[in-house]
């Protein structure tokens, strides 16, 4: 299997002013809120995308770093600052902006869900953050540029709705998210295939894995409401997970679904395998510990940072 070498992961940092301030204060200083994010499509203009998305990715990294350091006060400060600025609520010309807003909202909600819910909700800053995140979720719910696609981006929109709905106690958002997750679960075929993702050709493996991520996390959030999405469509999430696990073990095995030679991104079998943490914690699939152990910690900028810390389970000796 060929490896994808055309793109590299985007690593950005923020140079903050006021260098005389203590390091902790500088780290928690929010950059100006972005009214919108409107990058060109990832595949249409990789360089333009990387440049345009830097400010948002840098802020996400800042939020996730604070969450990783268990600094709830900093996470609340950062998100409240962007909430006051109505960040990400202006519709851009590019469809990519809708995707980025959905992923960002998911990340922010999951970062906050890493902390005790009662203390988050009792904080006055949450009263600024809550309506802002709800508006992000509502924009995602109503985004025709996502809804018509019927592919992994719809499943990711479902996770945006479920994570924000869970954080803000909005059952209507949770229900809308479950509906989108069920669409994805219903799309999974008898052998774990997703027909829309098979059409990706050489990127089919990457996108099968990318589609699985939100379905697993939606299932985990749904379980809090006593809804077992893992069981639906005759255990379809398990069917999708199986060829991905086998492909990590032996990349040639994906040929059972498509004979097109596959290209994967550097992060496909790294941070994008973060779904394995909650999946192993729940089902103890014995194929997973060697895969997980060599890659920990799993960090994912769409899932609130360090997924191992927030969703992982002890590994067998």
Short mmCIF file of C-alpha atoms in Angstrom, two decimals:
data_model
loop_
_atom_site.label_atom_id
_atom_site.label_comp_id
_atom_site.label_asym_id
_atom_site.label_seq_id
_atom_site.Cartn_x
_atom_site.Cartn_y
_atom_site.Cartn_z
CA UNK A 1 0.00 0.00 0.00
CA UNK A 2 1.29 3.42 -0.95
CA UNK A 3 1.62 6.06 1.72
CA UNK A 4 0.25 9.55 1.26
CA UNK A 5 3.10 12.01 0.97
CA UNK A 6 1.41 14.98 -0.66
CA UNK A 7 0.33 16.65 2.58
CA UNK A 8 1.72 16.97 6.05
CA UNK A 9 -0.05 17.67 9.29
CA UNK A 10 -0.43 21.31 10.10
CA UNK A 11 1.34 22.36 13.25
CA UNK A 12 0.85 25.95 14.32
CA UNK A 13 1.64 28.05 17.35
CA UNK A 14 0.52 31.42 18.54
CA UNK A 15 3.00 34.16 19.36
CA UNK A 16 1.24 36.16 22.02
CA UNK A 17 2.10 39.70 23.08
CA UNK A 18 2.81 40.93 26.58
CA UNK A 19 5.88 38.80 27.08
CA UNK A 20 6.26 40.17 30.56
CA UNK A 21 3.18 38.30 31.74
CA UNK A 22 3.51 34.95 33.53
CA UNK A 23 3.63 31.99 31.16
CA UNK A 24 0.27 30.66 32.32
CA UNK A 25 -1.43 33.98 31.65
CA UNK A 26 0.08 34.22 28.16
CA UNK A 27 -1.04 30.66 27.36
CA UNK A 28 -4.62 31.47 28.32
CA UNK A 29 -4.93 34.73 26.44
CA UNK A 30 -7.46 34.20 23.65
CA UNK A 31 -6.68 35.51 20.17
CA UNK A 32 -9.29 37.71 18.47
CA UNK A 33 -12.47 35.80 17.71
CA UNK A 34 -12.85 34.71 14.09
CA UNK A 35 -16.21 35.83 12.74
CA UNK A 36 -15.97 33.11 10.11
CA UNK A 37 -13.56 30.59 8.69
CA UNK A 38 -13.63 30.30 4.92
CA UNK A 39 -10.69 28.27 3.60
CA UNK A 40 -10.55 26.79 0.13
CA UNK A 41 -11.23 23.08 -0.16
CA UNK A 42 -8.52 20.83 1.29
CA UNK A 43 -8.00 18.98 -1.98
CA UNK A 44 -8.50 21.96 -4.28
CA UNK A 45 -5.77 24.14 -2.74
CA UNK A 46 -3.70 22.50 -0.02
CA UNK A 47 -1.44 25.49 0.54
CA UNK A 48 -4.30 27.97 0.61
CA UNK A 49 -6.22 25.74 3.00
CA UNK A 50 -3.26 25.41 5.37
CA UNK A 51 -2.73 29.17 5.48
CA UNK A 52 -6.39 30.09 5.89
CA UNK A 53 -7.08 27.57 8.64
CA UNK A 54 -4.08 28.46 10.81
CA UNK A 55 -5.90 30.83 13.21
CA UNK A 56 -8.69 28.35 13.92
CA UNK A 57 -6.38 25.38 14.29
CA UNK A 58 -4.13 27.41 16.60
CA UNK A 59 -7.08 28.29 18.84
CA UNK A 60 -8.28 24.69 18.91
CA UNK A 61 -4.77 23.61 19.92
CA UNK A 62 -4.80 26.23 22.69
CA UNK A 63 -8.15 25.01 24.03
CA UNK A 64 -7.10 21.37 23.88
CA UNK A 65 -3.76 22.06 25.57
CA UNK A 66 -5.59 23.70 28.46
CA UNK A 67 -7.95 20.72 28.68
CA UNK A 68 -4.99 18.33 28.61
CA UNK A 69 -3.47 20.25 31.51
CA UNK A 70 -6.77 19.99 33.46
CA UNK A 71 -7.03 23.79 33.42
CA UNK A 72 -10.80 24.24 33.40
CA UNK A 73 -10.50 27.93 34.19
CA UNK A 74 -8.41 28.50 31.07
CA UNK A 75 -10.74 26.49 28.82
CA UNK A 76 -13.70 28.51 30.06
CA UNK A 77 -11.81 31.79 29.58
CA UNK A 78 -10.81 30.93 26.03
CA UNK A 79 -14.23 29.76 24.92
CA UNK A 80 -16.06 32.62 26.66
CA UNK A 81 -13.86 35.09 24.81
CA UNK A 82 -14.82 33.61 21.44
CA UNK A 83 -18.44 33.32 22.51
CA UNK A 84 -18.56 37.05 23.26
CA UNK A 85 -17.16 37.67 19.79
CA UNK A 86 -19.80 35.48 18.08
CA UNK A 87 -16.98 33.47 16.54
CA UNK A 88 -17.61 31.23 13.53
CA UNK A 89 -21.23 32.33 13.10
CA UNK A 90 -20.87 34.20 9.80
CA UNK A 91 -21.52 32.00 6.78
CA UNK A 92 -18.56 31.82 4.40
CA UNK A 93 -18.58 31.30 0.67
CA UNK A 94 -16.76 27.98 0.85
CA UNK A 95 -18.42 24.71 1.87
CA UNK A 96 -15.20 23.88 3.74
CA UNK A 97 -16.07 26.50 6.33
CA UNK A 98 -19.23 24.60 7.27
CA UNK A 99 -17.17 21.48 7.90
CA UNK A 100 -14.57 23.35 9.94
CA UNK A 101 -17.23 24.99 12.13
CA UNK A 102 -18.86 21.61 12.77
CA UNK A 103 -15.53 20.05 13.78
CA UNK A 104 -14.60 23.03 15.95
CA UNK A 105 -17.92 22.97 17.80
CA UNK A 106 -17.50 19.25 18.42
CA UNK A 107 -14.01 19.79 19.79
CA UNK A 108 -15.03 22.63 22.10
CA UNK A 109 -17.93 20.65 23.55
CA UNK A 110 -15.87 17.50 24.06
CA UNK A 111 -13.09 19.55 25.68
CA UNK A 112 -15.60 20.92 28.21
CA UNK A 113 -17.09 17.48 28.77
CA UNK A 114 -13.70 16.37 30.09
CA UNK A 115 -14.44 18.35 33.26
CA UNK A 116 -17.10 17.73 35.91
CA UNK A 117 -20.32 18.86 34.29
CA UNK A 118 -21.72 20.42 37.47
CA UNK A 119 -18.75 22.75 37.93
CA UNK A 120 -18.82 23.76 34.26
CA UNK A 121 -22.51 24.61 34.34
CA UNK A 122 -22.18 26.52 37.61
CA UNK A 123 -19.55 28.85 36.17
CA UNK A 124 -20.83 32.24 34.98
CA UNK A 125 -18.74 31.98 31.81
CA UNK A 126 -20.68 28.93 30.73
CA UNK A 127 -23.75 31.14 30.46
CA UNK A 128 -21.93 32.95 27.63
CA UNK A 129 -20.55 29.79 26.06
CA UNK A 130 -23.79 27.79 26.10
CA UNK A 131 -25.88 29.90 23.68
CA UNK A 132 -22.88 30.31 21.37
CA UNK A 133 -22.29 26.57 21.10
CA UNK A 134 -26.02 26.01 20.58
CA UNK A 135 -25.92 28.45 17.67
CA UNK A 136 -22.96 26.56 16.18
CA UNK A 137 -24.94 23.33 16.51
CA UNK A 138 -28.02 24.89 14.95
CA UNK A 139 -25.98 26.22 12.04
CA UNK A 140 -24.53 22.74 11.55
CA UNK A 141 -27.96 21.14 11.79
CA UNK A 142 -29.33 23.47 9.13
CA UNK A 143 -26.30 23.49 6.79
CA UNK A 144 -27.58 22.28 3.43
CA UNK A 145 -23.99 22.05 2.19
CA UNK A 146 -23.50 19.24 4.71
CA UNK A 147 -26.94 17.65 4.82
CA UNK A 148 -27.15 16.82 1.13
CA UNK A 149 -23.87 14.91 1.09
CA UNK A 150 -24.99 11.76 2.88
CA UNK A 151 -21.40 10.77 3.71
CA UNK A 152 -18.99 10.96 6.66
CA UNK A 153 -19.53 14.71 7.00
CA UNK A 154 -23.15 14.07 7.96
CA UNK A 155 -21.96 11.65 10.66
CA UNK A 156 -19.53 14.28 11.92
CA UNK A 157 -22.38 16.80 11.99
CA UNK A 158 -24.25 14.28 14.12
CA UNK A 159 -21.40 14.24 16.61
CA UNK A 160 -21.39 18.04 16.70
CA UNK A 161 -25.09 18.00 17.56
CA UNK A 162 -24.77 15.21 20.12
CA UNK A 163 -21.73 16.63 21.91
CA UNK A 164 -23.13 20.16 22.14
CA UNK A 165 -26.59 18.83 22.98
CA UNK A 166 -25.15 16.66 25.75
CA UNK A 167 -23.20 19.58 27.21
CA UNK A 168 -26.12 22.02 27.04
CA UNK A 169 -28.98 19.62 27.88
CA UNK A 170 -30.66 20.17 24.52
CA UNK A 171 -32.51 16.93 23.78
CA UNK A 172 -33.61 18.23 20.37
CA UNK A 173 -29.98 18.58 19.29
CA UNK A 174 -29.16 15.14 20.68
CA UNK A 175 -32.07 13.61 18.78
CA UNK A 176 -31.00 15.34 15.56
CA UNK A 177 -27.47 14.02 16.11
CA UNK A 178 -28.69 10.47 16.71
CA UNK A 179 -30.69 10.68 13.49
CA UNK A 180 -27.54 11.55 11.54
CA UNK A 181 -25.56 8.82 13.28
CA UNK A 182 -28.29 6.34 12.38
CA UNK A 183 -27.98 7.42 8.78
CA UNK A 184 -24.33 6.45 8.91
CA UNK A 185 -25.03 3.16 10.68
CA UNK A 186 -27.64 2.36 8.06
CA UNK A 187 -25.10 3.06 5.31
CA UNK A 188 -22.77 0.27 6.51
CA UNK A 189 -22.95 -2.79 4.28
CA UNK A 190 -22.69 -6.48 5.00
CA UNK A 191 -18.89 -6.48 4.87
CA UNK A 192 -18.33 -3.20 6.67
CA UNK A 193 -18.24 -1.15 3.48
CA UNK A 194 -19.56 2.37 2.96
CA UNK A 195 -20.46 2.80 -0.67
CA UNK A 196 -19.98 6.57 -0.68
CA UNK A 197 -16.54 6.20 0.84
CA UNK A 198 -15.55 3.40 -1.56
CA UNK A 199 -16.07 5.97 -4.29
CA UNK A 200 -13.09 7.85 -2.85
CA UNK A 201 -10.89 5.41 -4.74
CA UNK A 202 -7.35 5.51 -3.40
CA UNK A 203 -8.53 7.30 -0.24
CA UNK A 204 -11.31 4.81 0.58
CA UNK A 205 -9.50 3.30 3.56
CA UNK A 206 -8.75 6.69 5.05
CA UNK A 207 -12.38 7.75 4.73
CA UNK A 208 -13.79 4.52 6.10
CA UNK A 209 -11.73 5.16 9.20
CA UNK A 210 -12.66 8.86 9.22
CA UNK A 211 -16.34 7.94 9.01
CA UNK A 212 -16.04 5.50 11.89
CA UNK A 213 -14.71 8.12 14.32
CA UNK A 214 -17.96 10.09 14.78
CA UNK A 215 -20.09 6.94 14.76
CA UNK A 216 -18.19 5.48 17.71
CA UNK A 217 -18.31 8.71 19.70
CA UNK A 218 -22.00 9.19 18.86
CA UNK A 219 -22.61 5.67 20.14
CA UNK A 220 -20.76 6.47 23.34
CA UNK A 221 -22.79 9.63 23.95
CA UNK A 222 -26.03 7.84 23.05
CA UNK A 223 -25.25 5.15 25.63
CA UNK A 224 -25.68 7.83 28.31
CA UNK A 225 -29.33 7.94 27.25
CA UNK A 226 -29.65 4.14 27.28
CA UNK A 227 -29.61 3.99 23.47
CA UNK A 228 -27.42 1.25 22.00
CA UNK A 229 -26.29 2.46 18.58
CA UNK A 230 -23.65 -0.28 18.51
CA UNK A 231 -26.41 -2.87 18.18
CA UNK A 232 -28.27 -1.17 15.35
CA UNK A 233 -28.27 -2.51 11.79
CA UNK A 234 -27.12 -5.87 13.16
CA UNK A 235 -24.04 -4.46 14.84
CA UNK A 236 -22.99 -2.38 11.83
CA UNK A 237 -20.42 -0.26 13.70
CA UNK A 238 -18.56 -3.47 14.54
CA UNK A 239 -18.66 -4.46 10.87
CA UNK A 240 -17.10 -1.15 9.91
CA UNK A 241 -14.47 -1.37 12.63
CA UNK A 242 -13.36 -4.85 11.59
CA UNK A 243 -11.83 -4.10 8.15
CA UNK A 244 -10.11 -1.04 9.59
CA UNK A 245 -8.53 -3.02 12.42
CA UNK A 246 -7.43 -5.65 9.91
CA UNK A 247 -6.00 -2.95 7.63
CA UNK A 248 -3.93 -1.53 10.48
CA UNK A 249 -2.58 -5.03 11.06
CA UNK A 250 -2.09 -5.75 7.36
CA UNK A 251 -2.79 -2.95 4.91
CA UNK A 252 -3.25 -5.41 2.05
CA UNK A 253 -6.39 -6.78 3.69
CA UNK A 254 -8.44 -3.76 2.59
CA UNK A 255 -8.30 -5.28 -0.88
CA UNK A 256 -11.29 -7.35 0.20
CA UNK A 257 -13.39 -4.17 -0.14
CA UNK A 258 -11.60 -2.49 -3.05
CA UNK A 259 -8.71 -3.48 -5.27
CA UNK A 260 -7.71 0.14 -5.79
CA UNK A 261 -4.24 0.75 -4.26
CA UNK A 262 -4.72 2.87 -1.14
CA UNK A 263 -3.02 6.03 0.02
CA UNK A 264 -3.31 7.07 3.65
CA UNK A 265 -2.41 10.31 5.36
CA UNK A 266 0.26 10.34 8.08
CA UNK A 267 -2.49 10.78 10.69
CA UNK A 268 -4.85 8.07 9.38
CA UNK A 269 -3.27 5.34 11.52
CA UNK A 270 -2.26 7.71 14.32
CA UNK A 271 -4.63 10.36 15.75
CA UNK A 272 -7.52 9.21 13.59
CA UNK A 273 -7.46 5.85 15.33
CA UNK A 274 -8.59 7.63 18.51
CA UNK A 275 -11.95 5.85 18.24
CA UNK A 276 -10.13 2.73 19.45
CA UNK A 277 -9.87 4.14 22.98
CA UNK A 278 -13.60 4.19 23.84
CA UNK A 279 -14.21 1.15 21.64
CA UNK A 280 -11.64 -0.93 23.51
CA UNK A 281 -12.81 0.39 26.88
CA UNK A 282 -16.31 -0.89 26.10
CA UNK A 283 -15.67 -4.12 24.17
CA UNK A 284 -12.09 -5.20 25.06
CA UNK A 285 -11.33 -6.32 21.51
CA UNK A 286 -8.07 -8.21 22.06
CA UNK A 287 -6.68 -7.13 18.70
CA UNK A 288 -6.52 -3.53 19.88
CA UNK A 289 -4.04 -3.35 22.79
CA UNK A 290 -0.92 -3.75 20.59
CA UNK A 291 -2.25 -1.10 18.21
CA UNK A 292 -3.24 1.28 20.97
CA UNK A 293 -0.16 0.79 23.14
CA UNK A 294 2.31 1.77 20.43
CA UNK A 295 0.39 4.94 19.54
CA UNK A 296 -0.66 6.39 22.88
CA UNK A 297 -1.53 9.06 23.66
CA UNK A 298 -4.07 9.62 20.90
CA UNK A 299 -4.52 13.32 20.27
CA UNK A 300 -7.21 14.54 17.93
CA UNK A 301 -8.10 18.20 17.24
CA UNK A 302 -11.74 17.29 16.57
CA UNK A 303 -12.26 15.31 19.78
CA UNK A 304 -11.22 17.62 22.60
CA UNK A 305 -7.50 16.87 22.66
CA UNK A 306 -6.02 13.87 24.45
CA UNK A 307 -8.55 11.11 23.81
CA UNK A 308 -6.48 8.59 25.75
CA UNK A 309 -6.76 10.69 28.91
CA UNK A 310 -10.51 11.21 28.59
CA UNK A 311 -11.71 7.91 27.09
CA UNK A 312 -8.96 5.33 27.48
CA UNK A 313 -8.95 2.18 29.60
CA UNK A 314 -6.02 0.34 31.21
CA UNK A 315 -4.24 -2.03 28.87
CA UNK A 316 -3.55 -5.66 29.79
CA UNK A 317 -0.04 -6.50 30.95
#
